[in-house]
């Protein structure tokens, strides 16, 4: 990183901001994907052949269209950009301030809101009033989440491992602090859990595989440590899609949690265990990781809020990233107030991480400061969503513009479908380079990694040139429209239906649906921008009675999490007060505080 640039208005300043430059390119619809859908025992046979025969790998690589980036005239004379990190620099007179927890408390949905989920603040108030203790809450939750018991509950499949001794010890310490009238803050005693992608002291790490990838140093990642230092009780590791390489969370290795709203659907992935745990009401927030929608897609499918943070802002050190130029860590939460405090706590600058250390302390919410209320919509892209998704997202946008003072501006973004290919090529190259030996992986990942490693250096370089073009174009958009939130559906589809029960045993390779589900989310990862998933309604399901949540996504300028969170609060107001019938709880929702009170 080398250059220091400013907006035209001189505020804010950034480190490594791309030179604003529009690229005009007429929209071109993508070709229909031609990936074969393979499932059942045939998938295992196909994976064995593909992973061992180079000619087949090359054929499938050419079939993906990843190599179409080479030779594109738009990439001529473009310098590749390998790192999308852009860091906002605080003004010299700006003082770091703690999160205004009172402001958050005032914005928790009212107790009479339909489908209300418990918030961090409900736990805190119950503890302060001595109606409940953290120990009572933990004892109510442990039978529901443990998979190491004779008769595990249906919820336990979302958990990979729970160290009961560590959980109970943390709960006892928190209970004592409340008894002494000295809680550490609003997170003290609040149950949380963590995706199996980061290191946690006393826990194994598998990344969803059958392998033991636990760090030899037995450490806890920085962002998780910040939650624990604030008093949160960590209930352990949550399951994920193997190596994070798809959007279903289908995992034959450790089991697949089913969508809490409708068990005929996936939770979404790869942070599907986190999505389930929050969507079922078991915890108010969880840790997710996102290299290609892995926070926002399960948040969308499970009816919760999810924040993909600016690239490099949240430190997971010393845990190495699965995909270093696209992957980030962030919170998935039941309510926006929970997301705000989870983010503010975990995103403190990490002195030991060279990138995170450069970021300023996250800005507190400011309810009185005027802000730009501008929504950018690339209509041609937006309209590719399925009709039910499009209608629900448009209703939320109409509320934001008609009731809350937002303005809509028409925008365009060049080469979006080529950009999705460039992002996928980059992620596969990064993860594949760390796991070139596919022995023991699930069949779909044997196929993905074997084919992905066919990428040539020229393909990879072309992808990074396109990254640079997109970042410069986005910078030009934000120079023209400061504070703009670019909105799209989170996914163009309402959920991912489980087509065959055998898919849960063998896995499934459905590249066409994977590409479809990532159509909107990839850009934030590839360009390093923050993005927030906000539930805005519910669509009819193909099977079963439970409705399927649908979300609207906002993508903001680098470092603009505070602005996105404010936008998310406005979206939450629509969900609770504007949407007909209001918010819905999932079919699997658990009344944790009520259960703890009974015990």
Coordinates of N, CA, C and O in Angstrom, one line a residue, residues 229-401:
X229 N -13.3 -10.8 26.4 CA -12.8 -9.7 27.4 C -14.0 -8.9 27.9 O -14.0 -8.3 29.0
X230 N -15.0 -8.7 27.0 CA -16.2 -7.9 27.4 C -17.2 -8.8 28.2 O -18.3 -8.2 28.6
X231 N -16.9 -10.0 28.5 CA -17.7 -10.8 29.3 C -18.6 -11.8 28.6 O -19.3 -12.6 29.3
X232 N -18.6 -11.8 27.3 CA -19.5 -12.7 26.5 C -19.1 -14.2 26.8 O -17.9 -14.5 27.0
X233 N -20.1 -15.1 26.9 CA -19.8 -16.5 27.2 C -19.8 -17.2 25.9 O -20.8 -17.3 25.2
X234 N -18.6 -17.8 25.6 CA -18.5 -18.5 24.3 C -18.9 -19.9 24.4 O -18.3 -20.7 25.1
X235 N -20.0 -20.2 23.7 CA -20.6 -21.6 23.7 C -19.9 -22.6 22.8 O -20.3 -23.7 22.7
X236 N -18.8 -22.2 22.1 CA -18.0 -23.1 21.4 C -18.1 -22.9 19.9 O -18.4 -21.8 19.4
X237 N -17.7 -23.9 19.1 CA -17.5 -23.9 17.7 C -18.8 -24.3 16.9 O -19.4 -25.2 17.3
X238 N -19.1 -23.5 15.9 CA -20.2 -23.8 15.0 C -19.8 -24.4 13.7 O -18.7 -24.1 13.2
X239 N -20.6 -25.2 13.1 CA -20.3 -25.9 11.9 C -20.3 -25.0 10.7 O -20.9 -23.9 10.7
X240 N -19.6 -25.4 9.7 CA -19.4 -24.6 8.4 C -19.3 -25.5 7.2 O -19.1 -26.7 7.4
X241 N -19.5 -25.0 6.1 CA -19.3 -25.7 4.8 C -17.8 -26.0 4.7 O -17.0 -25.2 5.0
X242 N -17.5 -27.2 4.3 CA -16.1 -27.6 4.2 C -15.3 -26.6 3.4 O -15.6 -26.3 2.3
X243 N -14.2 -26.0 4.1 CA -13.3 -25.0 3.5 C -14.1 -23.8 3.0 O -13.5 -22.9 2.4
X244 N -15.3 -23.6 3.4 CA -16.1 -22.5 3.0 C -16.4 -22.4 1.5 O -16.7 -21.3 1.0
X245 N -16.3 -23.5 0.8 CA -16.4 -23.5 -0.6 C -17.7 -23.7 -1.3 O -17.8 -24.3 -2.3
X246 N -18.8 -23.3 -0.6 CA -20.1 -23.2 -1.3 C -21.1 -22.5 -0.4 O -20.7 -22.1 0.7
X247 N -22.3 -22.3 -0.9 CA -23.2 -21.4 -0.2 C -24.4 -22.2 0.4 O -25.4 -21.6 0.8
X248 N -24.3 -23.5 0.6 CA -25.4 -24.3 1.2 C -25.2 -24.6 2.7 O -26.1 -24.6 3.5
X249 N -23.9 -24.8 3.1 CA -23.5 -25.3 4.4 C -23.8 -26.8 4.5 O -23.8 -27.4 5.6
X250 N -24.0 -27.5 3.3 CA -24.1 -28.9 3.3 C -22.8 -29.5 3.7 O -21.8 -29.2 3.1
X251 N -22.8 -30.3 4.8 CA -21.5 -30.9 5.3 C -21.7 -32.3 5.7 O -22.1 -32.6 6.8
X252 N -21.4 -33.3 4.8 CA -21.5 -34.7 5.2 C -20.5 -35.1 6.3 O -20.7 -36.2 6.9
X253 N -19.5 -34.3 6.5 CA -18.5 -34.7 7.6 C -19.0 -34.5 9.0 O -18.9 -35.4 9.8
X254 N -19.7 -33.4 9.2 CA -20.2 -33.1 10.6 C -21.7 -32.9 10.7 O -22.2 -32.6 11.8
X255 N -22.4 -33.0 9.6 CA -23.8 -32.9 9.6 C -24.2 -31.5 9.1 O -23.4 -30.5 9.2
X256 N -25.4 -31.4 8.7 CA -25.9 -30.2 8.0 C -27.1 -29.6 8.8 O -28.2 -30.3 8.8
X257 N -27.0 -28.5 9.5 CA -28.1 -27.9 10.1 C -29.1 -27.4 9.0 O -28.8 -26.9 8.0
X258 N -30.4 -27.7 9.3 CA -31.5 -27.3 8.4 C -32.0 -25.9 8.6 O -31.8 -25.4 9.8
X259 N -32.5 -25.3 7.6 CA -33.0 -23.9 7.8 C -34.0 -23.8 8.9 O -35.0 -24.5 9.0
X260 N -33.8 -22.9 9.9 CA -34.7 -22.8 11.0 C -36.1 -22.3 10.6 O -37.0 -22.6 11.4
X261 N -36.3 -21.7 9.5 CA -37.6 -21.3 9.0 C -38.3 -22.5 8.3 O -39.5 -22.5 8.3
X262 N -37.6 -23.3 7.6 CA -38.2 -24.4 6.9 C -37.1 -25.5 6.7 O -36.1 -25.3 6.0
X263 N -37.3 -26.7 7.3 CA -36.3 -27.7 7.2 C -36.1 -28.4 5.8 O -35.2 -29.2 5.7
X264 N -36.8 -27.9 4.9 CA -36.6 -28.4 3.5 C -35.6 -27.6 2.7 O -35.4 -27.8 1.5
X265 N -35.1 -26.6 3.4 CA -34.1 -25.7 2.8 C -32.8 -25.7 3.6 O -32.7 -26.0 4.8
X266 N -31.7 -25.2 2.9 CA -30.4 -25.1 3.6 C -30.4 -23.8 4.4 O -31.2 -22.8 4.1
X267 N -29.5 -23.7 5.3 CA -29.3 -22.5 6.1 C -28.5 -21.5 5.2 O -28.5 -20.3 5.5
X268 N -27.8 -21.9 4.2 CA -26.9 -21.1 3.5 C -25.5 -21.2 4.2 O -25.4 -21.6 5.3
X269 N -24.5 -20.9 3.4 CA -23.1 -21.1 3.9 C -22.2 -20.0 3.4 O -22.6 -19.1 2.6
X270 N -21.0 -20.0 3.8 CA -20.5 -21.2 4.6 C -20.6 -21.0 6.1 O -20.3 -22.0 6.8
X271 N -21.1 -19.9 6.6 CA -21.3 -19.7 8.0 C -22.7 -20.2 8.4 O -23.4 -19.5 9.1
X272 N -23.1 -21.4 8.0 CA -24.4 -21.9 8.2 C -24.7 -22.2 9.6 O -25.9 -22.1 10.1
X273 N -23.7 -22.7 10.4 CA -23.9 -23.0 11.8 C -24.3 -21.7 12.6 O -25.1 -21.7 13.4
X274 N -23.6 -20.6 12.2 CA -23.8 -19.3 12.8 C -25.2 -18.8 12.5 O -25.9 -18.3 13.3
X275 N -25.6 -19.0 11.2 CA -26.9 -18.6 10.8 C -28.0 -19.3 11.5 O -29.0 -18.7 12.0
X276 N -27.8 -20.6 11.7 CA -28.8 -21.4 12.4 C -28.9 -21.0 13.8 O -30.0 -20.8 14.4
X277 N -27.8 -20.9 14.5 CA -27.8 -20.6 15.9 C -28.5 -19.3 16.3 O -29.2 -19.2 17.3
X278 N -28.3 -18.3 15.4 CA -28.9 -17.0 15.7 C -30.4 -17.0 15.2 O -31.3 -16.5 15.8
X279 N -30.6 -17.6 14.0 CA -31.9 -17.7 13.5 C -32.9 -18.5 14.3 O -34.1 -18.3 14.3
X280 N -32.4 -19.5 15.1 CA -33.2 -20.3 16.0 C -33.3 -19.6 17.3 O -34.0 -20.2 18.2
X281 N -32.8 -18.4 17.5 CA -32.9 -17.7 18.8 C -32.0 -18.2 19.9 O -32.2 -17.8 21.0
X282 N -31.1 -19.1 19.6 CA -30.3 -19.7 20.7 C -29.3 -18.7 21.2 O -29.0 -18.7 22.4
X283 N -28.8 -17.8 20.4 CA -27.8 -16.8 20.8 C -28.2 -15.5 20.1 O -28.7 -15.6 19.0
X284 N -27.8 -14.3 20.6 CA -28.2 -13.1 19.9 C -27.2 -12.7 18.8 O -27.6 -12.0 17.9
X285 N -26.0 -13.2 18.9 CA -25.1 -13.0 17.7 C -24.0 -14.1 17.7 O -23.7 -14.7 18.7
X286 N -23.3 -14.2 16.6 CA -22.3 -15.2 16.4 C -21.3 -14.7 15.4 O -21.5 -13.7 14.7
X287 N -20.1 -15.3 15.4 CA -19.1 -14.9 14.5 C -19.3 -15.6 13.1 O -19.5 -16.8 13.1
X288 N -19.1 -14.9 12.0 CA -19.1 -15.5 10.7 C -17.9 -15.0 10.0 O -17.1 -14.2 10.4
X289 N -17.6 -15.7 8.8 CA -16.5 -15.3 8.0 C -17.0 -15.3 6.5 O -17.9 -16.1 6.2
X290 N -16.5 -14.4 5.7 CA -17.1 -14.1 4.4 C -16.1 -13.8 3.4 O -15.4 -12.8 3.4
X291 N -15.9 -14.8 2.4 CA -15.0 -14.6 1.3 C -15.8 -14.4 0.0 O -15.2 -14.0 -1.0
X292 N -17.1 -14.8 0.0 CA -17.9 -14.7 -1.1 C -19.4 -14.8 -0.8 O -20.2 -15.5 -1.4
X293 N -19.7 -14.1 0.3 CA -21.1 -14.0 0.8 C -21.4 -14.9 2.0 O -22.5 -15.1 2.4
X294 N -20.4 -15.5 2.6 CA -20.6 -16.5 3.6 C -21.1 -16.0 4.9 O -21.5 -16.8 5.8
X295 N -21.2 -14.7 5.1 CA -21.9 -14.1 6.2 C -23.3 -13.7 5.8 O -24.3 -14.0 6.4
X296 N -23.4 -13.1 4.6 CA -24.6 -12.5 4.2 C -25.6 -13.5 3.6 O -26.8 -13.4 3.8
X297 N -25.1 -14.5 2.9 CA -26.1 -15.5 2.4 C -26.8 -16.3 3.5 O -28.0 -16.4 3.5
X298 N -26.1 -16.9 4.5 CA -26.8 -17.5 5.6 C -27.6 -16.6 6.4 O -28.7 -16.9 6.9
X299 N -27.2 -15.3 6.6 CA -28.0 -14.3 7.3 C -29.3 -14.1 6.5 O -30.4 -14.0 7.1
X300 N -29.2 -14.0 5.2 CA -30.4 -13.9 4.3 C -31.3 -15.0 4.5 O -32.5 -14.9 4.7
X301 N -30.8 -16.3 4.3 CA -31.6 -17.5 4.3 C -32.2 -17.7 5.7 O -33.3 -18.3 5.9
X302 N -31.5 -17.2 6.8 CA -32.0 -17.5 8.2 C -32.7 -16.3 8.8 O -33.0 -16.3 10.0
X303 N -33.0 -15.3 8.0 CA -33.8 -14.2 8.5 C -33.1 -13.3 9.6 O -33.8 -12.7 10.4
X304 N -31.8 -13.1 9.5 CA -31.1 -12.3 10.5 C -30.2 -11.2 9.8 O -30.3 -11.1 8.6
X305 N -29.5 -10.5 10.6 CA -28.6 -9.4 10.0 C -27.2 -9.9 10.0 O -26.7 -10.6 10.9
X306 N -26.5 -9.6 8.9 CA -25.1 -10.0 8.8 C -24.2 -8.9 8.2 O -24.6 -8.3 7.2
X307 N -23.1 -8.6 8.8 CA -22.2 -7.6 8.3 C -20.9 -8.2 7.8 O -20.1 -8.7 8.6
X308 N -20.6 -8.0 6.5 CA -19.3 -8.3 5.9 C -18.5 -7.0 6.1 O -18.9 -5.9 5.5
X309 N -17.5 -7.0 6.8 CA -16.7 -5.8 7.2 C -15.7 -5.4 6.1 O -15.4 -6.2 5.2
X310 N -15.2 -4.2 6.2 CA -14.2 -3.7 5.2 C -13.0 -4.7 5.3 O -12.6 -5.1 6.4
X311 N -12.4 -4.9 4.1 CA -11.3 -5.8 4.1 C -10.1 -5.4 5.0 O -9.7 -4.3 5.0
X312 N -9.7 -6.3 5.9 CA -8.6 -6.0 6.8 C -8.9 -5.4 8.1 O -8.1 -5.2 9.0
X313 N -10.2 -4.9 8.3 CA -10.5 -4.2 9.5 C -10.6 -5.0 10.7 O -10.1 -4.7 11.8
X314 N -11.2 -6.2 10.7 CA -11.4 -7.1 11.8 C -10.3 -8.1 11.8 O -10.1 -8.8 10.9
X315 N -9.5 -8.1 12.9 CA -8.4 -9.0 13.0 C -8.8 -10.4 13.6 O -9.4 -10.5 14.6
X316 N -8.4 -11.4 12.8 CA -8.6 -12.8 13.3 C -7.2 -13.4 13.7 O -7.1 -14.6 14.0
X317 N -6.2 -12.5 13.8 CA -4.9 -13.0 14.1 C -4.8 -13.7 15.4 O -5.6 -13.4 16.4
X318 N -4.0 -14.8 15.5 CA -3.1 -15.3 14.5 C -3.6 -16.3 13.5 O -2.8 -16.9 12.8
X319 N -4.9 -16.4 13.5 CA -5.5 -17.4 12.5 C -5.2 -16.9 11.1 O -5.6 -15.8 10.7
X320 N -4.6 -17.7 10.2 CA -4.4 -17.3 8.8 C -5.8 -17.3 8.1 O -6.7 -18.2 8.4
X321 N -5.9 -16.5 7.1 CA -7.1 -16.4 6.3 C -7.2 -17.5 5.3 O -6.2 -17.9 4.7
X322 N -8.4 -18.0 5.0 CA -8.5 -19.0 4.0 C -8.3 -18.4 2.6 O -7.7 -19.1 1.7
X323 N -8.7 -17.2 2.4 CA -8.6 -16.5 1.1 C -8.2 -15.1 1.4 O -9.0 -14.2 1.7
X324 N -6.9 -14.8 1.4 CA -6.4 -13.6 2.0 C -6.8 -12.3 1.4 O -6.8 -11.3 2.1
X325 N -7.2 -12.3 0.1 CA -7.6 -11.0 -0.5 C -9.1 -10.9 -0.6 O -9.6 -9.9 -1.2
X326 N -9.9 -11.8 -0.1 CA -11.3 -11.7 -0.1 C -12.0 -12.0 1.2 O -13.1 -11.5 1.4
X327 N -11.4 -12.7 2.1 CA -12.0 -13.2 3.3 C -12.0 -12.2 4.4 O -10.9 -11.6 4.7
X328 N -13.1 -12.0 5.1 CA -13.1 -11.2 6.3 C -14.0 -11.8 7.4 O -14.7 -12.8 7.1
X329 N -13.9 -11.3 8.6 CA -14.7 -11.8 9.7 C -15.7 -10.7 10.1 O -15.4 -9.5 9.9
X330 N -16.8 -11.1 10.6 CA -17.9 -10.2 11.0 C -19.0 -10.8 11.8 O -19.0 -12.0 11.9
X331 N -19.9 -10.0 12.3 CA -21.0 -10.5 13.2 C -22.2 -10.8 12.4 O -22.5 -10.2 11.3
X332 N -22.9 -11.8 12.9 CA -24.3 -12.2 12.4 C -25.2 -12.1 13.6 O -24.9 -12.7 14.7
X333 N -26.3 -11.3 13.5 CA -27.0 -11.0 14.7 C -28.5 -11.0 14.5 O -29.0 -10.9 13.4
X334 N -29.2 -11.2 15.7 CA -30.7 -11.2 15.6 C -31.3 -9.9 15.4 O -32.4 -9.7 14.8
X335 N -30.7 -8.8 15.9 CA -31.2 -7.5 15.8 C -30.0 -6.5 15.5 O -28.8 -6.8 15.7
X336 N -30.3 -5.4 14.9 CA -29.3 -4.4 14.6 C -28.5 -3.9 15.8 O -27.3 -3.7 15.7
X337 N -29.2 -3.7 16.9 CA -28.5 -3.3 18.1 C -27.4 -4.3 18.5 O -26.3 -3.9 18.9
X338 N -27.7 -5.6 18.4 CA -26.8 -6.6 18.7 C -25.6 -6.6 17.7 O -24.5 -6.8 18.1
X339 N -25.9 -6.4 16.4 CA -24.9 -6.4 15.4 C -23.9 -5.2 15.7 O -22.7 -5.3 15.6
X340 N -24.5 -4.1 16.1 CA -23.7 -2.9 16.3 C -22.7 -3.1 17.4 O -21.5 -2.7 17.3
X341 N -23.2 -3.6 18.5 CA -22.2 -3.8 19.7 C -21.2 -4.9 19.4 O -20.1 -4.8 19.8
X342 N -21.7 -6.0 18.7 CA -20.8 -7.1 18.4 C -19.7 -6.6 17.5 O -18.5 -6.9 17.7
X343 N -20.1 -5.8 16.5 CA -19.1 -5.2 15.5 C -18.1 -4.3 16.3 O -16.9 -4.3 16.1
X344 N -18.7 -3.3 17.0 CA -17.8 -2.3 17.7 C -16.8 -3.0 18.6 O -15.7 -2.5 18.7
X345 N -17.2 -4.1 19.2 CA -16.3 -4.7 20.2 C -15.2 -5.5 19.5 O -14.1 -5.5 19.9
X346 N -15.6 -6.2 18.4 CA -14.6 -7.1 17.7 C -13.7 -6.3 16.8 O -12.6 -6.8 16.4
X347 N -14.1 -5.1 16.4 CA -13.3 -4.4 15.3 C -12.3 -3.4 15.9 O -11.9 -2.5 15.2
X348 N -12.0 -3.5 17.2 CA -10.9 -2.7 17.8 C -9.6 -2.9 17.0 O -9.3 -4.1 16.7
X349 N -8.8 -1.9 16.8 CA -7.5 -2.1 16.1 C -6.7 -3.1 16.9 O -6.5 -3.0 18.1
X350 N -6.1 -4.0 16.1 CA -5.2 -5.1 16.7 C -3.7 -4.6 16.6 O -3.2 -4.6 15.4
X351 N -3.0 -4.2 17.6 CA -1.7 -3.8 17.5 C -0.7 -4.8 16.9 O 0.3 -4.4 16.3
X352 N -1.1 -6.1 17.0 CA -0.2 -7.1 16.5 C -0.4 -7.4 15.0 O 0.3 -8.2 14.4
X353 N -1.5 -6.8 14.4 CA -1.8 -7.1 13.0 C -1.5 -5.8 12.2 O -2.2 -4.8 12.4
X354 N -0.6 -5.8 11.3 CA -0.2 -4.6 10.6 C -1.3 -3.9 9.9 O -1.2 -2.7 9.8
X355 N -2.3 -4.6 9.4 CA -3.4 -4.0 8.7 C -4.4 -3.4 9.6 O -4.8 -2.3 9.6
X356 N -4.9 -4.3 10.5 CA -5.9 -3.9 11.5 C -5.4 -2.7 12.3 O -6.2 -1.8 12.7
X357 N -4.2 -2.7 12.7 CA -3.6 -1.6 13.5 C -3.7 -0.2 12.9 O -3.8 0.8 13.6
X358 N -3.8 -0.2 11.5 CA -3.9 1.1 10.9 C -5.4 1.7 10.9 O -5.6 2.9 10.6
X359 N -6.3 0.8 11.1 CA -7.7 1.3 11.1 C -8.0 2.1 12.4 O -7.5 1.7 13.5
X360 N -8.8 3.1 12.3 CA -9.2 3.8 13.5 C -10.2 3.0 14.3 O -10.9 2.1 13.8
X361 N -10.4 3.3 15.5 CA -11.4 2.7 16.3 C -12.8 3.0 15.7 O -13.1 4.1 15.2
X362 N -13.7 2.0 15.6 CA -15.0 2.2 15.0 C -15.7 3.3 15.6 O -15.7 3.6 16.8
X363 N -16.4 4.1 14.7 CA -17.2 5.2 15.1 C -18.4 4.8 15.9 O -19.1 3.8 15.5
X364 N -18.7 5.5 17.0 CA -20.0 5.2 17.7 C -21.2 5.6 16.9 O -21.0 6.5 16.0
X365 N -22.3 5.1 17.2 CA -23.5 5.5 16.5 C -23.8 7.0 16.9 O -23.6 7.4 18.0
X366 N -24.3 7.8 16.0 CA -24.6 9.2 16.2 C -26.0 9.4 15.7 O -26.3 9.5 14.5
X367 N -27.0 9.5 16.6 CA -28.4 9.6 16.3 C -28.7 11.0 15.8 O -29.7 11.2 15.2
X368 N -27.9 12.0 16.2 CA -28.2 13.4 15.9 C -27.5 14.0 14.7 O -27.9 15.0 14.2
X369 N -26.4 13.3 14.3 CA -25.6 13.8 13.2 C -26.3 13.6 11.8 O -26.6 12.4 11.5
X370 N -26.5 14.6 11.1 CA -27.2 14.4 9.7 C -26.3 13.5 8.9 O -25.0 13.6 9.0
X371 N -26.9 12.7 8.0 CA -26.1 11.9 7.1 C -26.8 11.8 5.8 O -28.0 12.1 5.6
X372 N -26.0 11.5 4.8 CA -26.5 11.4 3.4 C -27.4 10.1 3.4 O -27.0 9.1 3.9
X373 N -28.5 10.3 2.8 CA -29.4 9.1 2.6 C -29.7 8.9 1.1 O -30.7 9.3 0.6
X374 N -28.7 8.2 0.5 CA -28.7 8.0 -0.9 C -28.5 6.5 -1.2 O -27.6 5.9 -0.6
X375 N -29.4 6.0 -2.0 CA -29.4 4.6 -2.4 C -29.0 4.5 -3.9 O -29.7 5.2 -4.7
X376 N -28.0 3.8 -4.2 CA -27.6 3.6 -5.6 C -28.1 2.3 -6.1 O -27.9 1.2 -5.4
X377 N -28.8 2.3 -7.2 CA -29.4 1.0 -7.8 C -29.0 0.9 -9.3 O -29.2 1.8 -10.1
X378 N -28.3 -0.2 -9.6 CA -28.1 -0.6 -11.0 C -29.2 -1.5 -11.4 O -29.3 -2.7 -11.1
X379 N -30.2 -0.8 -12.0 CA -31.5 -1.5 -12.2 C -31.4 -2.8 -13.0 O -32.1 -3.8 -12.7
X380 N -30.6 -2.8 -14.1 CA -30.5 -3.9 -14.9 C -30.0 -5.1 -14.1 O -30.5 -6.3 -14.3
X381 N -29.1 -4.9 -13.2 CA -28.5 -6.0 -12.4 C -29.6 -6.3 -11.3 O -29.8 -7.5 -11.1
X382 N -30.2 -5.3 -10.6 CA -31.2 -5.6 -9.6 C -32.3 -6.4 -10.1 O -32.8 -7.4 -9.5
X383 N -32.7 -6.2 -11.4 CA -33.9 -6.8 -11.9 C -33.7 -8.3 -12.3 O -34.6 -9.0 -12.8
X384 N -32.5 -8.8 -12.2 CA -32.2 -10.2 -12.5 C -32.7 -11.1 -11.4 O -32.7 -12.3 -11.6
X385 N -33.1 -10.5 -10.3 CA -33.6 -11.3 -9.2 C -34.9 -12.0 -9.5 O -35.7 -11.4 -10.4
X386 N -35.2 -13.1 -8.9 CA -36.5 -13.7 -9.1 C -37.6 -12.7 -8.6 O -37.4 -11.9 -7.7
X387 N -38.8 -12.9 -9.3 CA -39.9 -11.9 -9.0 C -40.3 -11.7 -7.5 O -40.4 -10.6 -7.1
X388 N -40.4 -12.8 -6.8 CA -40.8 -12.6 -5.3 C -39.7 -11.9 -4.6 O -40.1 -11.0 -3.7
X389 N -38.5 -12.1 -4.9 CA -37.4 -11.4 -4.2 C -37.4 -10.0 -4.6 O -37.2 -9.1 -3.7
X390 N -37.5 -9.7 -5.8 CA -37.5 -8.4 -6.4 C -38.6 -7.5 -5.8 O -38.4 -6.4 -5.4
X391 N -39.8 -8.1 -5.6 CA -40.9 -7.4 -5.1 C -40.8 -7.0 -3.6 O -41.1 -5.9 -3.2
X392 N -40.2 -8.0 -2.8 CA -40.0 -7.7 -1.4 C -39.0 -6.6 -1.2 O -39.1 -5.8 -0.3
X393 N -37.9 -6.7 -2.0 CA -36.8 -5.7 -1.8 C -37.3 -4.4 -2.3 O -37.0 -3.3 -1.6
X394 N -38.1 -4.3 -3.3 CA -38.6 -3.0 -3.8 C -39.5 -2.4 -2.8 O -39.5 -1.2 -2.6
X395 N -40.3 -3.2 -2.1 CA -41.2 -2.7 -1.1 C -40.4 -2.0 0.1 O -40.8 -0.9 0.6
X396 N -39.3 -2.6 0.4 CA -38.5 -2.0 1.5 C -37.8 -0.7 1.0 O -37.8 0.3 1.7
X397 N -37.4 -0.7 -0.3 CA -36.8 0.5 -0.8 C -37.9 1.6 -0.9 O -37.6 2.8 -0.6
X398 N -39.1 1.3 -1.3 CA -40.2 2.3 -1.3 C -40.4 2.9 0.0 O -40.7 4.1 0.2
X399 N -40.3 2.1 1.1 CA -40.5 2.6 2.4 C -39.4 3.5 2.8 O -39.6 4.6 3.4
X400 N -38.1 3.1 2.5 CA -37.0 4.0 2.8 C -37.1 5.3 2.1 O -36.7 6.4 2.7
X401 N -37.5 5.3 0.8 CA -37.6 6.6 0.1 C -38.9 7.4 0.5 O -38.8 8.6 0.6

